[in-house]
Tab-separated table of C-alpha atoms and ligand atoms in Angstrom:
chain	number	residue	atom	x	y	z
A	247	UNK	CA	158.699	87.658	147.143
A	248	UNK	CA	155.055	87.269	145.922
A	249	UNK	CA	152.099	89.302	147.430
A	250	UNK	CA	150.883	86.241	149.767
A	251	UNK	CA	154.072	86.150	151.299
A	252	UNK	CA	153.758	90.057	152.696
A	253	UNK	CA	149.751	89.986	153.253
A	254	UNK	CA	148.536	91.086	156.295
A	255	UNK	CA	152.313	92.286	157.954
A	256	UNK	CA	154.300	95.448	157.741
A	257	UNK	CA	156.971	95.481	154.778
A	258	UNK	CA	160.454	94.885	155.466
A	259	UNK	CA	162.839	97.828	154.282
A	260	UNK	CA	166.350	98.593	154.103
A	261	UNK	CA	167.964	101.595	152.476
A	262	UNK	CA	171.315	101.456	151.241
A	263	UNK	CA	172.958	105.026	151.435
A	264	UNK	CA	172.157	107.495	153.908
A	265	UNK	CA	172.855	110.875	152.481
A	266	UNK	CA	170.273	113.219	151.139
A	267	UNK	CA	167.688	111.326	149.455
A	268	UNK	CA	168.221	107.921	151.639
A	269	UNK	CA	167.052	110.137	155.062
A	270	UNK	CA	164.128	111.029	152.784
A	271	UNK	CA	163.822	107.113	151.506
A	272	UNK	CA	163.583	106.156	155.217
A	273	UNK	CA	160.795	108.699	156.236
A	274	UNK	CA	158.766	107.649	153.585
A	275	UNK	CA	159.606	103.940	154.228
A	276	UNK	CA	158.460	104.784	157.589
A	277	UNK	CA	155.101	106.896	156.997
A	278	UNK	CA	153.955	104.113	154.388
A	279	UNK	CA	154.263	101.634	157.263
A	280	UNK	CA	157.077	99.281	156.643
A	281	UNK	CA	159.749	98.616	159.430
A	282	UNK	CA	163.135	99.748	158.952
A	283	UNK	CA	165.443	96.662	159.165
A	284	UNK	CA	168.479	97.981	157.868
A	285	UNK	CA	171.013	100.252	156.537
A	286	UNK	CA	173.700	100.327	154.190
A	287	UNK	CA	176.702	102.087	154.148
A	288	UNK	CA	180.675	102.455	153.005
A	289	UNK	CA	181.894	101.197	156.468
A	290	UNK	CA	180.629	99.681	159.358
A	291	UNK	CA	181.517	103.069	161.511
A	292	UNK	CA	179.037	105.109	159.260
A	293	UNK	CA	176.486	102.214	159.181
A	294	UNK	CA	176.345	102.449	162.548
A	295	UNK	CA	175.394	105.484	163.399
A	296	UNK	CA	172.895	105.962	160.505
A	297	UNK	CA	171.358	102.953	161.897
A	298	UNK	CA	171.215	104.971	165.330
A	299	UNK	CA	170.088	107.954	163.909
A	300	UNK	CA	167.583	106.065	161.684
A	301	UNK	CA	166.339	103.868	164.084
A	302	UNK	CA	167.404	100.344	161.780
A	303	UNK	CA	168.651	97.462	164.014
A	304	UNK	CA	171.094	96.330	161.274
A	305	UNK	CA	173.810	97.199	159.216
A	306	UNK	CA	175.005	95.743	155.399
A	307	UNK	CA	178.480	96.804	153.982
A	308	UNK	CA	177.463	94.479	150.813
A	309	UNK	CA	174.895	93.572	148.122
A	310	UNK	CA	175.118	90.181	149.385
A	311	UNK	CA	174.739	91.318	152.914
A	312	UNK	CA	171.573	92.620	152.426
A	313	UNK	CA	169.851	90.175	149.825
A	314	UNK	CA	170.705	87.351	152.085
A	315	UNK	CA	168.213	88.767	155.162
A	316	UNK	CA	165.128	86.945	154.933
A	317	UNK	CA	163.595	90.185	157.341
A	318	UNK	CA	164.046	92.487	154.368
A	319	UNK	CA	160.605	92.546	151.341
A	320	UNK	CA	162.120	95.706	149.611
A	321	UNK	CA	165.202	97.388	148.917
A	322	UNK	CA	166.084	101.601	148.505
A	323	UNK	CA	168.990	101.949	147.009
A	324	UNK	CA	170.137	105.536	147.548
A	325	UNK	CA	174.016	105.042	147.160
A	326	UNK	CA	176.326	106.911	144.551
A	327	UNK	CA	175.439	106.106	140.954
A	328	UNK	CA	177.868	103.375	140.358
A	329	UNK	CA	176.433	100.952	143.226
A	330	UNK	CA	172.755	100.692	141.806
A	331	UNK	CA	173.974	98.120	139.371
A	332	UNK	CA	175.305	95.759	142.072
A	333	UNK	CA	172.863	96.389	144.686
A	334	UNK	CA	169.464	96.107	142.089
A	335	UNK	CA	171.057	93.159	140.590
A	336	UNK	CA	171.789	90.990	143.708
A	337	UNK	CA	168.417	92.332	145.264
A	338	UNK	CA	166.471	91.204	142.049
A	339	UNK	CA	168.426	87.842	142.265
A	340	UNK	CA	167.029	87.031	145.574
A	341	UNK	CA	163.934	87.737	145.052
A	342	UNK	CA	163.510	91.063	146.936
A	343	UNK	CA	161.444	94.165	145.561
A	344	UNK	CA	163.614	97.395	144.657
A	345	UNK	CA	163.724	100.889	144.462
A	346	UNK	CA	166.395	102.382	142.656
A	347	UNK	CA	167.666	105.876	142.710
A	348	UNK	CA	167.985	107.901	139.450
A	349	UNK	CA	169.948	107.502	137.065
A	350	UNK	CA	169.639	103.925	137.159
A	351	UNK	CA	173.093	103.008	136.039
A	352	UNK	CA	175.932	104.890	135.245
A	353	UNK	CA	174.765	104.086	131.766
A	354	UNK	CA	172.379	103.188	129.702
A	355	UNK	CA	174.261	99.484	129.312
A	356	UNK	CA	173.744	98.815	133.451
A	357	UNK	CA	169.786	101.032	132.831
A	358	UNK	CA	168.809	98.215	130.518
A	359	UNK	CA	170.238	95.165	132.092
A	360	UNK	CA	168.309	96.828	135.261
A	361	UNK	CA	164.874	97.316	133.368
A	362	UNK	CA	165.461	93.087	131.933
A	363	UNK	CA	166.378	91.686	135.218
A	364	UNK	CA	163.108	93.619	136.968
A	365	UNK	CA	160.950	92.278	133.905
A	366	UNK	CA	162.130	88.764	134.425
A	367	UNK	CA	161.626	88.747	138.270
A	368	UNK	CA	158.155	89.983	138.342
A	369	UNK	CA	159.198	91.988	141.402
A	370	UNK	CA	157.855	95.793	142.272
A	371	UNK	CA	160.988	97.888	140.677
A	372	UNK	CA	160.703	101.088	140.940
A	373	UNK	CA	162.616	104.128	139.985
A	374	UNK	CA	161.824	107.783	142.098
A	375	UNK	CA	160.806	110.674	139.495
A	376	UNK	CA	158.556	111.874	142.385
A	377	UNK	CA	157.793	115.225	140.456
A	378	UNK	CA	155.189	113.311	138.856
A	379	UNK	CA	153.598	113.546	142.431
A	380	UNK	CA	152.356	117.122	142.656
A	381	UNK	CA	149.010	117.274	142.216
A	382	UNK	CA	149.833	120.602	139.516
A	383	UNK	CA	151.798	118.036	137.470
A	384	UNK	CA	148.732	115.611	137.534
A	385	UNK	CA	146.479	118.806	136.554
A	386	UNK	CA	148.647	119.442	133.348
A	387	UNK	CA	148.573	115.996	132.040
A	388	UNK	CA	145.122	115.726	132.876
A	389	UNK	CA	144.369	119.211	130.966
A	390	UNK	CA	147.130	117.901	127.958
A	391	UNK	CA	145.130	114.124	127.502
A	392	UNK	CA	141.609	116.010	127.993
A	393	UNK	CA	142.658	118.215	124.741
A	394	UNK	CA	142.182	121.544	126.482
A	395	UNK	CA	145.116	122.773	125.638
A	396	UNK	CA	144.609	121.596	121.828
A	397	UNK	CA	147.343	120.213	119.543
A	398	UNK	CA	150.687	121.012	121.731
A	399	UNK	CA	153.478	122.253	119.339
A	400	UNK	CA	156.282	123.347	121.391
A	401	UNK	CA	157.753	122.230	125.180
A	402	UNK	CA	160.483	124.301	126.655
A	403	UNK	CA	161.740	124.808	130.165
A	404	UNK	CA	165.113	124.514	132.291
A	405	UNK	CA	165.925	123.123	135.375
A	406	UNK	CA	168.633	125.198	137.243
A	407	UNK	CA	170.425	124.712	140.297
A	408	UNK	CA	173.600	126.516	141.683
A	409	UNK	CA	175.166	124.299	144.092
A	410	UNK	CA	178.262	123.218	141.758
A	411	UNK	CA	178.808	126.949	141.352
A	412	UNK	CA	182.055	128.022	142.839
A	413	UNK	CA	183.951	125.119	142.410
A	414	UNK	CA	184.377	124.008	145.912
A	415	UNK	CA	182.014	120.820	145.701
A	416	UNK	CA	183.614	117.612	147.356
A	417	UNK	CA	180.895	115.723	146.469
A	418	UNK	CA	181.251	112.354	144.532
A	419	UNK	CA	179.239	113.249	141.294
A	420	UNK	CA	182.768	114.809	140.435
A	421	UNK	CA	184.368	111.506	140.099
A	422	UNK	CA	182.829	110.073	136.959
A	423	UNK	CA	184.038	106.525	138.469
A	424	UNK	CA	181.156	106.555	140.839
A	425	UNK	CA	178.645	109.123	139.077
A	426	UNK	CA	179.224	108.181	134.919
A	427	UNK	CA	179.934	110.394	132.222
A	428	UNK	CA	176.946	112.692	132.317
A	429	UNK	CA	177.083	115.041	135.471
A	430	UNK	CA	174.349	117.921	135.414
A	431	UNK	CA	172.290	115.686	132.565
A	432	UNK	CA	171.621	112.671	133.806
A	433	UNK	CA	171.223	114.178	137.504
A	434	UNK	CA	168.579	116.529	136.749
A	435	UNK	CA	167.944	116.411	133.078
A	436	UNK	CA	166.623	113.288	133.441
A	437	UNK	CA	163.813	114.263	135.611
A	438	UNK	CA	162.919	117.329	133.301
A	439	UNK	CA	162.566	114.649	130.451
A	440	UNK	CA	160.736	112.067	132.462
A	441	UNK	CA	158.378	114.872	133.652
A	442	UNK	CA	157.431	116.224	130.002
A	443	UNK	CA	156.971	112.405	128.609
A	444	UNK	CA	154.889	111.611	131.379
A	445	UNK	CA	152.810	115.142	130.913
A	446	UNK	CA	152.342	114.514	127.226
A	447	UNK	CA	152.231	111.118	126.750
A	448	UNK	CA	154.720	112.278	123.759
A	449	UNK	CA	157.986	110.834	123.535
A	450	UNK	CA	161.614	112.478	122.609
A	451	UNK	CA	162.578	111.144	119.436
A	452	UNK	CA	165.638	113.038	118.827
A	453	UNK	CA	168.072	115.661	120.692
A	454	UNK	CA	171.069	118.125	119.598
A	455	UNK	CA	172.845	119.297	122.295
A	456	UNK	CA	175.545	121.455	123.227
A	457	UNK	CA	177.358	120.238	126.812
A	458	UNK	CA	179.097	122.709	128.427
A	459	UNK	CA	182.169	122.534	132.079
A	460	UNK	CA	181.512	125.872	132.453
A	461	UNK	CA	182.602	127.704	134.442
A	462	UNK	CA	185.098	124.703	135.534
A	463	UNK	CA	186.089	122.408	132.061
A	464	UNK	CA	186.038	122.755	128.435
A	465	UNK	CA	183.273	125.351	128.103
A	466	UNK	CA	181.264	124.168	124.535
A	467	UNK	CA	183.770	121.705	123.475
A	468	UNK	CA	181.140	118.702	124.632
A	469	UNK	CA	184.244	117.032	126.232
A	470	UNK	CA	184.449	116.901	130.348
A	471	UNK	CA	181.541	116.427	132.287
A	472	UNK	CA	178.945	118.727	131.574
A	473	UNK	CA	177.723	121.307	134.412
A	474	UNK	CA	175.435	122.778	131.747
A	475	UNK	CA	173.100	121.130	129.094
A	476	UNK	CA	171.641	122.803	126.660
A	477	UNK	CA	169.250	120.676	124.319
A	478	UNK	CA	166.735	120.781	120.659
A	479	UNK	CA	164.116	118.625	121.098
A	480	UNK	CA	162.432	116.742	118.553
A	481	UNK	CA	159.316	114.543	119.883
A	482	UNK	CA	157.274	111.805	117.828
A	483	UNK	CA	154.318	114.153	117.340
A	484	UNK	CA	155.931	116.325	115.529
A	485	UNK	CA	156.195	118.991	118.773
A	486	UNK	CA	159.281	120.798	119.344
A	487	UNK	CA	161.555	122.247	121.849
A	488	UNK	CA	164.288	122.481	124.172
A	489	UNK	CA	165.649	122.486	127.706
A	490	UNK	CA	168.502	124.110	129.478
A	491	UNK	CA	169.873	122.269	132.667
A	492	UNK	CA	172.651	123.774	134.606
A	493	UNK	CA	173.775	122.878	138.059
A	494	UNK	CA	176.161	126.158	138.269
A	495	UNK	CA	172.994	128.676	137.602
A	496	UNK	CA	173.853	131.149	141.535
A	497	UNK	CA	170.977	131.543	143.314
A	498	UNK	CA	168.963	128.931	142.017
A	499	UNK	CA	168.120	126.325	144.077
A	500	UNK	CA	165.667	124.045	142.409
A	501	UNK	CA	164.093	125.336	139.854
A	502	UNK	CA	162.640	122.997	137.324
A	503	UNK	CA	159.986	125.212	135.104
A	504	UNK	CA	158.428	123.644	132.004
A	505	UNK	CA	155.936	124.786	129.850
A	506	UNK	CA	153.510	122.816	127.186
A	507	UNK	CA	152.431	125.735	124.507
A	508	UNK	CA	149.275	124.512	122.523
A	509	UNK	CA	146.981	125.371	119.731
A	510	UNK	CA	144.255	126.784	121.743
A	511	UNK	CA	146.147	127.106	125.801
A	512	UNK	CA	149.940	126.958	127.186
A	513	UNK	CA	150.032	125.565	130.856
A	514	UNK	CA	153.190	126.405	132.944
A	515	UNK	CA	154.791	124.008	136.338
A	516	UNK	CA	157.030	125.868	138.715
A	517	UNK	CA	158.476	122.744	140.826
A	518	UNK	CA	159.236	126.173	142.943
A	519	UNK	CA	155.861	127.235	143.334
A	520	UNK	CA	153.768	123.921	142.992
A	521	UNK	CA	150.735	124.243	144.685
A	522	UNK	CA	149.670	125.629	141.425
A	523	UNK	CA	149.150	125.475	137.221
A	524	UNK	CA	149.408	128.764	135.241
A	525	UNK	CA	147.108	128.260	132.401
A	526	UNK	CA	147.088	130.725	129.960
A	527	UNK	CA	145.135	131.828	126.475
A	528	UNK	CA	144.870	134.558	124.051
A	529	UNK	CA	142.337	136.827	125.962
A	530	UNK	CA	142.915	135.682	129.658
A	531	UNK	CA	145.211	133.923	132.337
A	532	UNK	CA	144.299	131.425	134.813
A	533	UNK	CA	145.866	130.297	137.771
A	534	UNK	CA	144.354	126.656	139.109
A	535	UNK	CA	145.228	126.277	142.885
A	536	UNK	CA	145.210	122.947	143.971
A	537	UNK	CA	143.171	121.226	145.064
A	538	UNK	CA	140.335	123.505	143.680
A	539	UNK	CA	137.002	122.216	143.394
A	540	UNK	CA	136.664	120.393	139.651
A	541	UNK	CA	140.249	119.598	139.695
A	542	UNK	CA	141.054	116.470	137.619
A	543	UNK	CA	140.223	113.416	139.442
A	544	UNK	CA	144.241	112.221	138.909
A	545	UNK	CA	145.482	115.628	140.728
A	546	UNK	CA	142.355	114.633	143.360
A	547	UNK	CA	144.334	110.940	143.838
A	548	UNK	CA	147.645	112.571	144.944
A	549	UNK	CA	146.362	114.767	146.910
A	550	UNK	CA	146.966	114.783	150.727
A	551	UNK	CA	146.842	117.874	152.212
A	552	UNK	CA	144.235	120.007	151.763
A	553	UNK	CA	144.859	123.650	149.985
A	554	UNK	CA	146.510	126.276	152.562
A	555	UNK	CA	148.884	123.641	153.754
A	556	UNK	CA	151.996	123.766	150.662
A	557	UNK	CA	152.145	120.241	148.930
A	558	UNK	CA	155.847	119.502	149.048
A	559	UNK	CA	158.495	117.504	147.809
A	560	UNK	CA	158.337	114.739	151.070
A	561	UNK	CA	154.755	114.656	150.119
A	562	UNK	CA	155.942	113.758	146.556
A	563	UNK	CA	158.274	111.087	148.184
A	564	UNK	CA	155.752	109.245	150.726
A	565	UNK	CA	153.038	109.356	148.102
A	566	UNK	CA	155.751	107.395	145.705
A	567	UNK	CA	156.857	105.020	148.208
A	568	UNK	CA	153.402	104.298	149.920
A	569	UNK	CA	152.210	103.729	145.620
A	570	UNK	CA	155.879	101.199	145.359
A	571	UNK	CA	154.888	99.403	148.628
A	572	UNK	CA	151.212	99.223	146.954
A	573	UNK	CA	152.295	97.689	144.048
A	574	UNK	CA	154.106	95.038	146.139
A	575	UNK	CA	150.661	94.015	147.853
A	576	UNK	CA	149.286	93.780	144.415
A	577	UNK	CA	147.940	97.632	143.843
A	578	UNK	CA	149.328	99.129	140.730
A	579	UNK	CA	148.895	103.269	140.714
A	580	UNK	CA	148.525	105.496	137.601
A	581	UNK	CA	151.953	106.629	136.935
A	582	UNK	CA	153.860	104.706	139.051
A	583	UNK	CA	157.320	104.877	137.366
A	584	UNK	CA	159.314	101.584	137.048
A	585	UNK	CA	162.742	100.670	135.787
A	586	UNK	CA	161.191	101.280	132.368
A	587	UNK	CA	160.988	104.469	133.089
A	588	UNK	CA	164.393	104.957	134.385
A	589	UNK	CA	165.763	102.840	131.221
A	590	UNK	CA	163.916	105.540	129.022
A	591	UNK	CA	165.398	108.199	130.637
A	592	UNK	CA	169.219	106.617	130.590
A	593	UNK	CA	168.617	106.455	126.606
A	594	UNK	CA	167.852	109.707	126.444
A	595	UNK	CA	171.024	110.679	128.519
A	596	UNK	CA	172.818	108.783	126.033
A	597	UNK	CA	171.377	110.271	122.837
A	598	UNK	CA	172.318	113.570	124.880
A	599	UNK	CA	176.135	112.256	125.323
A	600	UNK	CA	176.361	111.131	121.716
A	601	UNK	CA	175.000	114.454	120.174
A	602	UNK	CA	177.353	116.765	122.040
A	603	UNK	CA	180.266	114.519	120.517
A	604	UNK	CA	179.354	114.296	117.030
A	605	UNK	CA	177.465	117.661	116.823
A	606	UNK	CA	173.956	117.609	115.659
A	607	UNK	CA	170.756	115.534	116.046
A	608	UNK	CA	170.884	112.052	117.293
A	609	UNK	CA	167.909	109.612	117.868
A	610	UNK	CA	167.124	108.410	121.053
B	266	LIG	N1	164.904	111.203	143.084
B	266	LIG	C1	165.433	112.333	143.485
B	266	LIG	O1	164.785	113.379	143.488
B	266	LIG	C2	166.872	112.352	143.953
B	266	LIG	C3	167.350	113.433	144.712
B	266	LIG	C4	168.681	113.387	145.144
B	266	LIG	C5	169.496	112.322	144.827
B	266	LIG	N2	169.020	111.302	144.063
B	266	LIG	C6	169.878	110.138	143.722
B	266	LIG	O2	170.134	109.424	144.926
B	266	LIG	C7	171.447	108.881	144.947
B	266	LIG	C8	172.202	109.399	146.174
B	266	LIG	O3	172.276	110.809	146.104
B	266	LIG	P1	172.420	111.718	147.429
B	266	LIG	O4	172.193	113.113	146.965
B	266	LIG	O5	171.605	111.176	148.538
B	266	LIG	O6	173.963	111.522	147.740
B	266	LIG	P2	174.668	111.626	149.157
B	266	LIG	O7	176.115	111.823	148.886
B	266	LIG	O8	173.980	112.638	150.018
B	266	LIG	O9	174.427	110.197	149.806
B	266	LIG	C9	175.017	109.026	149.317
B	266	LIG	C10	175.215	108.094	150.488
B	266	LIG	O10	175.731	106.844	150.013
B	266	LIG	C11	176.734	106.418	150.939
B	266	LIG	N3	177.644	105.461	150.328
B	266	LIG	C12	178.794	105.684	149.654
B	266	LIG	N4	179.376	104.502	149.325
B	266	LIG	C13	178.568	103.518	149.801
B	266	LIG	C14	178.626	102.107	149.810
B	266	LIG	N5	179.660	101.464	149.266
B	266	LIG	N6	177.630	101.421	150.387
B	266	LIG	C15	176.579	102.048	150.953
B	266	LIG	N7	176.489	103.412	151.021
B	266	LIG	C16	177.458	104.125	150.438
B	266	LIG	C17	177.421	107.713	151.354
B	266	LIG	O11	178.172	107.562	152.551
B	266	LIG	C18	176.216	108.625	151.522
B	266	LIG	O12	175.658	108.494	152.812
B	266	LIG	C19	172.071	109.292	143.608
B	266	LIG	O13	171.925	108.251	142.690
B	266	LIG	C20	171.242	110.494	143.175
B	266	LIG	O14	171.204	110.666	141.765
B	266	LIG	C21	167.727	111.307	143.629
């Protein structure tokens, strides 16, 4: 599907899965200005009435199913973990542009065979770290690459939720069938990693980390799949660091928190309390709203609403999608993250995996 052949009409979309994020995939499908043609579900029941509910006039219960309509440009696929391979593949195959749900395989075996089929299509593949839309994010890479923070030595942070706390989770992440062998990792993890390498511009060169079932499996033994994460970092500059991820942490919802320490200035994201950068030096602390006049001109390009109204996490989401479904007329954005991206951050997951078994550091 070249860019002639979708000038000058609305994109066709379908999302495949319509849980959580797929609702979200479809809004944003919808805002950027591309026509919902279908949905894809487990039956045809539940395809159905998400299609109903959605407002889609068709339903796919198979990769083929949906690969095969000629009304479809670009595929979401939003489905459990173990059906991106399948779906991408088949999509890629015939020709139709696709974006892929984190993590991009169950491992990084399907990630890379992903990230080579997308580089020998040519087609728009594209995987949703949509932190790296708030315009705060954009601010700290902006005040990282400008040098105002000086030589950056050390990146720490955590991203905690709680809702695997209590045990009583039906959800299918438990089955490592459909989510692979990294639970709280890969699900989260991954987008605290992505977001630092894209800050920095640094990359993770090697991990130790300590996996943990807590309060549920084999608390420290690295075996199980791992609620918490806890994680040295070692990055190509030379920084250091480390990140704890837990998805059993009670009371907290989302909170991804990272903070880039330099020589001369540390700057702080709260994915909690976005609509702003803590900035801070020896003799004084700054707080940059956004959106504040002689903000940098790459927070200025993702940002659509102006200050007083919160930028939130569906404004992350459309700006991604509307950016995908640019890239598929021909527009490639700053920072648009592909299936080289999501590739990178499988191999980290895996470095993770294979330091909690042998003990110590690993390279990625
Ligand atoms: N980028 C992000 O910020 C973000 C946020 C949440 C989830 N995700 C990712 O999105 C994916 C889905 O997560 P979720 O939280 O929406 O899960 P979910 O359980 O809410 O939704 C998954 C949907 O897939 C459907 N499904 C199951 N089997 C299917 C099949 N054979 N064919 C078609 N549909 C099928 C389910 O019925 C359900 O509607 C996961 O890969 C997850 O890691 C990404």
């Amino acid at each position: 599907m070249n860019q002639a052949a979708v000038a000058g009409r609305p994109l066709g979309a379908a999302v495949i899965g319509t849980g959580f994020i797929g609702r979200v995939h479809a809004r944003a499908a919808r805002l950027a200005g591309a026509t919902l043609v279908g949905v894809g579900a487990s039956s045809a029941a539940k395809g159905a009435t998400a299609a109903e509910e959605l407002g889609a006039r068709r339903v796919y219960l198979t990769p083929d199913d949906v690969a095969s309509d000629p009304q479809v440009d670009v595929v979401h696929i939003c489905t459990p973990n173990a059906l991106h391979l399948s779906y991408a593949r088949s999509a890629l195959a015939a020709g139709k542009h696709v974006i892929c749900e984190k993590p991009l395989g169950t491992d990084l075996v399907e990630a890379r065979e992903l990230q080579e089929r997308a580089r020998e299509s040519g087609l728009v593949a594209t995987v949703p770290f949509a932190y790296r839309y708030y315009p705060s994010v954009r601010e700290a890479r902006a005040q990282v690459h400008g040098g105002r923070l000086g030589r950056v030595g050390l990146i720490h942070g955590s991203y905690l939720q709680d809702w695997l706390a209590g045990g009583a989770s039906t959800s299918w992440h438990l089955d490592a069938a459909k989510n692979g062998r990294s639970r709280a990792f890969a699900d989260i993890g991954s987008h605290w990693c992505d977001l630092v390498e894209f800050v920095t511009g640094d990359r993770i060169r090697r991990v130790s980390a300590v996996l943990s079932g807590w309060p549920d499996g084999d608390a420290g033994t690295g075996l199980g799949a791992d609620n918490v994460a806890t994680v040295l970092l070692a990055f190509e500059s030379g920084a250091v660091g480390s990140t704890v991820i837990s998805q059993v942490s009670p009371g907290r919802k989302n909170r991804l928190w990272v903070e880039f320490d330099g020589t001369d200035a540390s700057a702080v994201f709260d994915q909690e309390s976005p609509d702003s950068l803590w900035l801070g030096r020896r003799d004084s602390v700054t707080i940059i709203p956004r959106g504040e006049s002689g903000q940098a001109e790459q927070a200025a390009a993702v940002n659509i609403v102006p200050p007083g109204h919160p930028h939130g996490f569906s404004d992350c989401f459309a700006l991604f999608v509307e950016q995908s479904y640019a890239a598929i007329r021909g527009h490639w954005s700053d920072g648009l993250p592909t299936f080289d991206d999501g590739a990178r951050a499988a191999a980290v997951v895996d470095a993770v995996l294979r330091s909690a078994s042998i003990g110590g550091f690993v390279a990625v």
